[in-house]
Every structure is written in structure tokens, then in C-alpha cells.
Short mmCIF file of C-alpha atoms in Angstrom, two decimals:
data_model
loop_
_atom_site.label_atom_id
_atom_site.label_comp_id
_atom_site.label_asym_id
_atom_site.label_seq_id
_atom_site.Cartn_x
_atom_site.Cartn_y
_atom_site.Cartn_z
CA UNK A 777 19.06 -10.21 16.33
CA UNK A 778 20.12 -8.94 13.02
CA UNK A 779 19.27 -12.45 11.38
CA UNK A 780 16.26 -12.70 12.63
CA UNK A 781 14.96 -9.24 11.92
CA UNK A 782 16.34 -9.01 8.16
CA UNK A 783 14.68 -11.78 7.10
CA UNK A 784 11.19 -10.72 8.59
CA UNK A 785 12.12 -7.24 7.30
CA UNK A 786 12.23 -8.67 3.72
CA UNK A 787 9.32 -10.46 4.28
CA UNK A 788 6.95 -7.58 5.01
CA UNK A 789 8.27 -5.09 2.93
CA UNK A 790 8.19 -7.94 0.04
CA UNK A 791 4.69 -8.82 0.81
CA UNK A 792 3.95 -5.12 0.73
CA UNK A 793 5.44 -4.49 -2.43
CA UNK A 794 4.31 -7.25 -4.26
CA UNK A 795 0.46 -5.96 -3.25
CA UNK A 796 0.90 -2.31 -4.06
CA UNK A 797 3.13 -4.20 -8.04
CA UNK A 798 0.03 -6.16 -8.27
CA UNK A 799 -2.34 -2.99 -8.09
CA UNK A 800 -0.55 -1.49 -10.72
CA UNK A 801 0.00 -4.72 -13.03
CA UNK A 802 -3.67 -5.73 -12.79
CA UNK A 803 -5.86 -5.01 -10.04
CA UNK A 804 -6.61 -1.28 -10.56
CA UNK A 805 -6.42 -1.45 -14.58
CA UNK A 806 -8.85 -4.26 -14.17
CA UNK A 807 -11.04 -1.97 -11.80
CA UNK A 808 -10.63 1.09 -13.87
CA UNK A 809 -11.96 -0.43 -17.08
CA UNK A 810 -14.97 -1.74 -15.07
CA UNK A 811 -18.52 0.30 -15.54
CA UNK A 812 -18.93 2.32 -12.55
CA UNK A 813 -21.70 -0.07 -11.01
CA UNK A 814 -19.16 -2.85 -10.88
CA UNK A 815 -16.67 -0.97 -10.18
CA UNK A 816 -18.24 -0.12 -6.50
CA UNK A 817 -18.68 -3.65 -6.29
CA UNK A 818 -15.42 -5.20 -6.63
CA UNK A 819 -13.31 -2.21 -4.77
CA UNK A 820 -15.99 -3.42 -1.85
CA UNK A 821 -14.50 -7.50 -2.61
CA UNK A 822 -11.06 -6.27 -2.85
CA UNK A 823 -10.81 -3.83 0.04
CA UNK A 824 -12.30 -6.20 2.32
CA UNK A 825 -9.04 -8.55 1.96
CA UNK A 826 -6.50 -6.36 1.79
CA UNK A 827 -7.09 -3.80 4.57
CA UNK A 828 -6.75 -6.23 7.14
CA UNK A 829 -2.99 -7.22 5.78
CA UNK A 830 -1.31 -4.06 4.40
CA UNK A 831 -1.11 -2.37 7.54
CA UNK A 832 0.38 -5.47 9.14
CA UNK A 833 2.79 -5.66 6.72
CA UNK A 834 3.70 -1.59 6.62
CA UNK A 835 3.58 -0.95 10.35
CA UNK A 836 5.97 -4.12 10.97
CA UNK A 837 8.33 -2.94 7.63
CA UNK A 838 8.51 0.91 9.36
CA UNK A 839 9.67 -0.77 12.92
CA UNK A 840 12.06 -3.08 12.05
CA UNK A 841 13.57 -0.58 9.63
CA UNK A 842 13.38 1.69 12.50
CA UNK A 843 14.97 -0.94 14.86
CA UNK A 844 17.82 -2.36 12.34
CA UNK A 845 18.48 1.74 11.58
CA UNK A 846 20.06 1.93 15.14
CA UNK A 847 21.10 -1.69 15.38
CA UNK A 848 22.61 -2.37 11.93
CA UNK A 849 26.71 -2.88 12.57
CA UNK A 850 27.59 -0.52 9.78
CA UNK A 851 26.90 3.19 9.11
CA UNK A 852 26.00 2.82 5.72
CA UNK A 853 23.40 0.06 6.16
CA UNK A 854 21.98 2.08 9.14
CA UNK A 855 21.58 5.28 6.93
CA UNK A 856 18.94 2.72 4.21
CA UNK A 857 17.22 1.26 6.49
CA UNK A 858 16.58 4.63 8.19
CA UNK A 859 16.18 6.08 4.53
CA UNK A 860 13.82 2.41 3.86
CA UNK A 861 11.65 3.07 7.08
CA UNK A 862 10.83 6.90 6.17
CA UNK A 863 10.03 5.96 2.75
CA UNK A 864 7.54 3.07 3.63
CA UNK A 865 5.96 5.38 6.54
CA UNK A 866 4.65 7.45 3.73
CA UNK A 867 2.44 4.89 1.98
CA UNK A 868 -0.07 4.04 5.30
CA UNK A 869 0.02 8.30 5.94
CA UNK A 870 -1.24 8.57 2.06
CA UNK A 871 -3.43 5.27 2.57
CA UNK A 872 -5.04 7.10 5.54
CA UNK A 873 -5.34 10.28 4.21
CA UNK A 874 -6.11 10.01 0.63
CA UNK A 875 -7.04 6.51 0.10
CA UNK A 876 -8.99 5.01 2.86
CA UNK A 877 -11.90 8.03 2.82
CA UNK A 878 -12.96 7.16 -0.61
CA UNK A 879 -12.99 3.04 0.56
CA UNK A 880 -14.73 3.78 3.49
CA UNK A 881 -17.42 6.14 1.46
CA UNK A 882 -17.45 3.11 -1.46
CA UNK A 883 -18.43 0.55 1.23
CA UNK A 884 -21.30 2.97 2.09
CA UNK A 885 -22.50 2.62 -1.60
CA UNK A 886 -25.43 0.23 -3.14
CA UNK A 887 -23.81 -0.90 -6.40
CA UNK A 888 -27.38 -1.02 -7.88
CA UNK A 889 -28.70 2.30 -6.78
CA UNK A 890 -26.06 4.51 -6.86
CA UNK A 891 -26.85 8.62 -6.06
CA UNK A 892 -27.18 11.21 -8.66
CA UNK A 893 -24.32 13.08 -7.56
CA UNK A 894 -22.02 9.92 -8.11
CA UNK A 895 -17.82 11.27 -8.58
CA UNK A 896 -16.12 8.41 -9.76
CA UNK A 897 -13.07 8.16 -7.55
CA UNK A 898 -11.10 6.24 -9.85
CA UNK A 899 -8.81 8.76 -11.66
CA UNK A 900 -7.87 10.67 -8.27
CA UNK A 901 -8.03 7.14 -6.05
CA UNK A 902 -5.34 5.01 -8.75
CA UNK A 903 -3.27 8.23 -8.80
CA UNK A 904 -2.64 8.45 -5.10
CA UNK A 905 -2.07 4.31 -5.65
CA UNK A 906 0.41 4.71 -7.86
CA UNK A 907 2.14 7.18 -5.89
CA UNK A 908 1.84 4.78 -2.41
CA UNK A 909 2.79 1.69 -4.52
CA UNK A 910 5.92 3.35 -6.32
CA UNK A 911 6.97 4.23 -3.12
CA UNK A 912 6.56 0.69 -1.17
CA UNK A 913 8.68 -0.54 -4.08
CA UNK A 914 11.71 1.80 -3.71
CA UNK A 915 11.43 1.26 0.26
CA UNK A 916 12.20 -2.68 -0.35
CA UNK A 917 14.95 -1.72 -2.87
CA UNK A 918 16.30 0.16 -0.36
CA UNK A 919 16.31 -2.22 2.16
CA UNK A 920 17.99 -4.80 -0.12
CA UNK A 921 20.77 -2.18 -0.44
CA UNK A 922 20.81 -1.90 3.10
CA UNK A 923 21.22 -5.72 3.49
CA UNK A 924 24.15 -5.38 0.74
CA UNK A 925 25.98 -3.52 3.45
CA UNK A 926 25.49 -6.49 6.07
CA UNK A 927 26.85 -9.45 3.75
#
């Protein structure tokens, strides 16, 4: 079971990861240099694509970490992957709480006729990014630790 579940493990989490590194390499620098107009629409281009994916990948990392925490053969690998799974159940309780209201109210939005009383999201919306992505990051080098346990 364990071979089976690592490597899927890895996968997710690595998929994860690599979204939430590309955010901070280029995606949300990009966005946050953007005037506000164009701003609104490419979070609408971007959300739209990765919405559907992210939770996937979370959801399954927080399981199998859950799953290989009980199942792992040694102690020590058990303790990361529990230590993996808590981390990377953070990022989809921030995503829901913090980051998904503003990308549901942007998809609301006409680019071209914004309202008076326009906030720009971006300062508050890439901080709690940072925060999710930084996290999704230690959670897989956690669960490579864990892994280092198992070989």
C-alpha cells in the first residue's frame, strides 16, 4: 500500500506546491503590477483554471498524509506525515476563508465598469497567498522527510 500511496502523495502535494511557487514567482507579481481594470480581468482567467485542481490536489495530499500517518512502518515517518497532513489542511481552511470570498466577489465584477467604492484586494488577497503557498511548500518538505524515514 505504502508504494502506491507515497508516490501519489508526492504527486499531489508536488502539484500543489509547484501552483502555490508559481503564484509567488510570477503569477501574483504579474497580477499585482496590473492596473486595477485588468487586474479583475485576469484573476477572473486565472481562477477559473485553478479552482477546479487545487482542491483535488489538497484534499487528496491531507488524506493520504492522514492514511500513511497511521500506516507508515516507522514512528518517525508517521509523526511527518501526520505533521505534513496538518500543515497542508491549513492552506484550503485559509483558501476558504480568506481567499475564495474576494474570487467569488471578483467574478461578480465588470472589468470595464467597475463601482465607485472599488477596494483593491490585492495587498490583503497576495498576503494571505503567500501565507497558504509558504505553507503548501513546507507540507511537501515534510513529506519528503517523512519518505526519508521509509527508504
Amino acid at each position: 500500500m505504502l508504494t502506491v500511496l507515497a508516490p501519489l502523495l508526492l504527486l499531489l502535494n508536488g502539484l500543489a506546491a509547484g501552483v502555490m511557487l508559481g503564484t509567488q514567482l510570477g503569477g501574483f507579481p504579474y497580477m499585482a503590477s496590473l492596473p486595477v481594470d485588468r487586474y479583475v480581468y485576469a484573476h477572473a482567467f486565472l481562477g477559473r483554471r485553478y479552482d477546479p485542481a487545487m482542491p483535488i490536489c489538497l484534499i487528496g495530499t491531507v488524506v493520504l498524509d492522514a492514511v500513511l500517518a497511521f500506516d507508515a512502518p516507522r514512528a518517525g515517518a508517521q509523526a511527518l506525515f501526520a505533521l505534513a497532513g496538518l500543515l497542508t489542511a491549513t492552506t484550503p481552511v485559509i483558501a476558504v476563508t480568506k481567499n475564495a470570498p474576494v474570487n467569488r466577489w471578483m467574478r461578480t465584477l465588470d472589468p470595464d465598469n467597475l463601482p465607485a467604492d472599488f477596494r483593491d484586494p490585492r495587498p490583503e488577497w497576495g498576503a494571505w497567498n503567500t501565507r497558504r503557498s509558504w505553507i503548501t511548500m513546507a507540507a511537501l518538505a515534510v513529506n519528503c522527510a517523512a519518505l526519508g524515514f521509509l527508504l
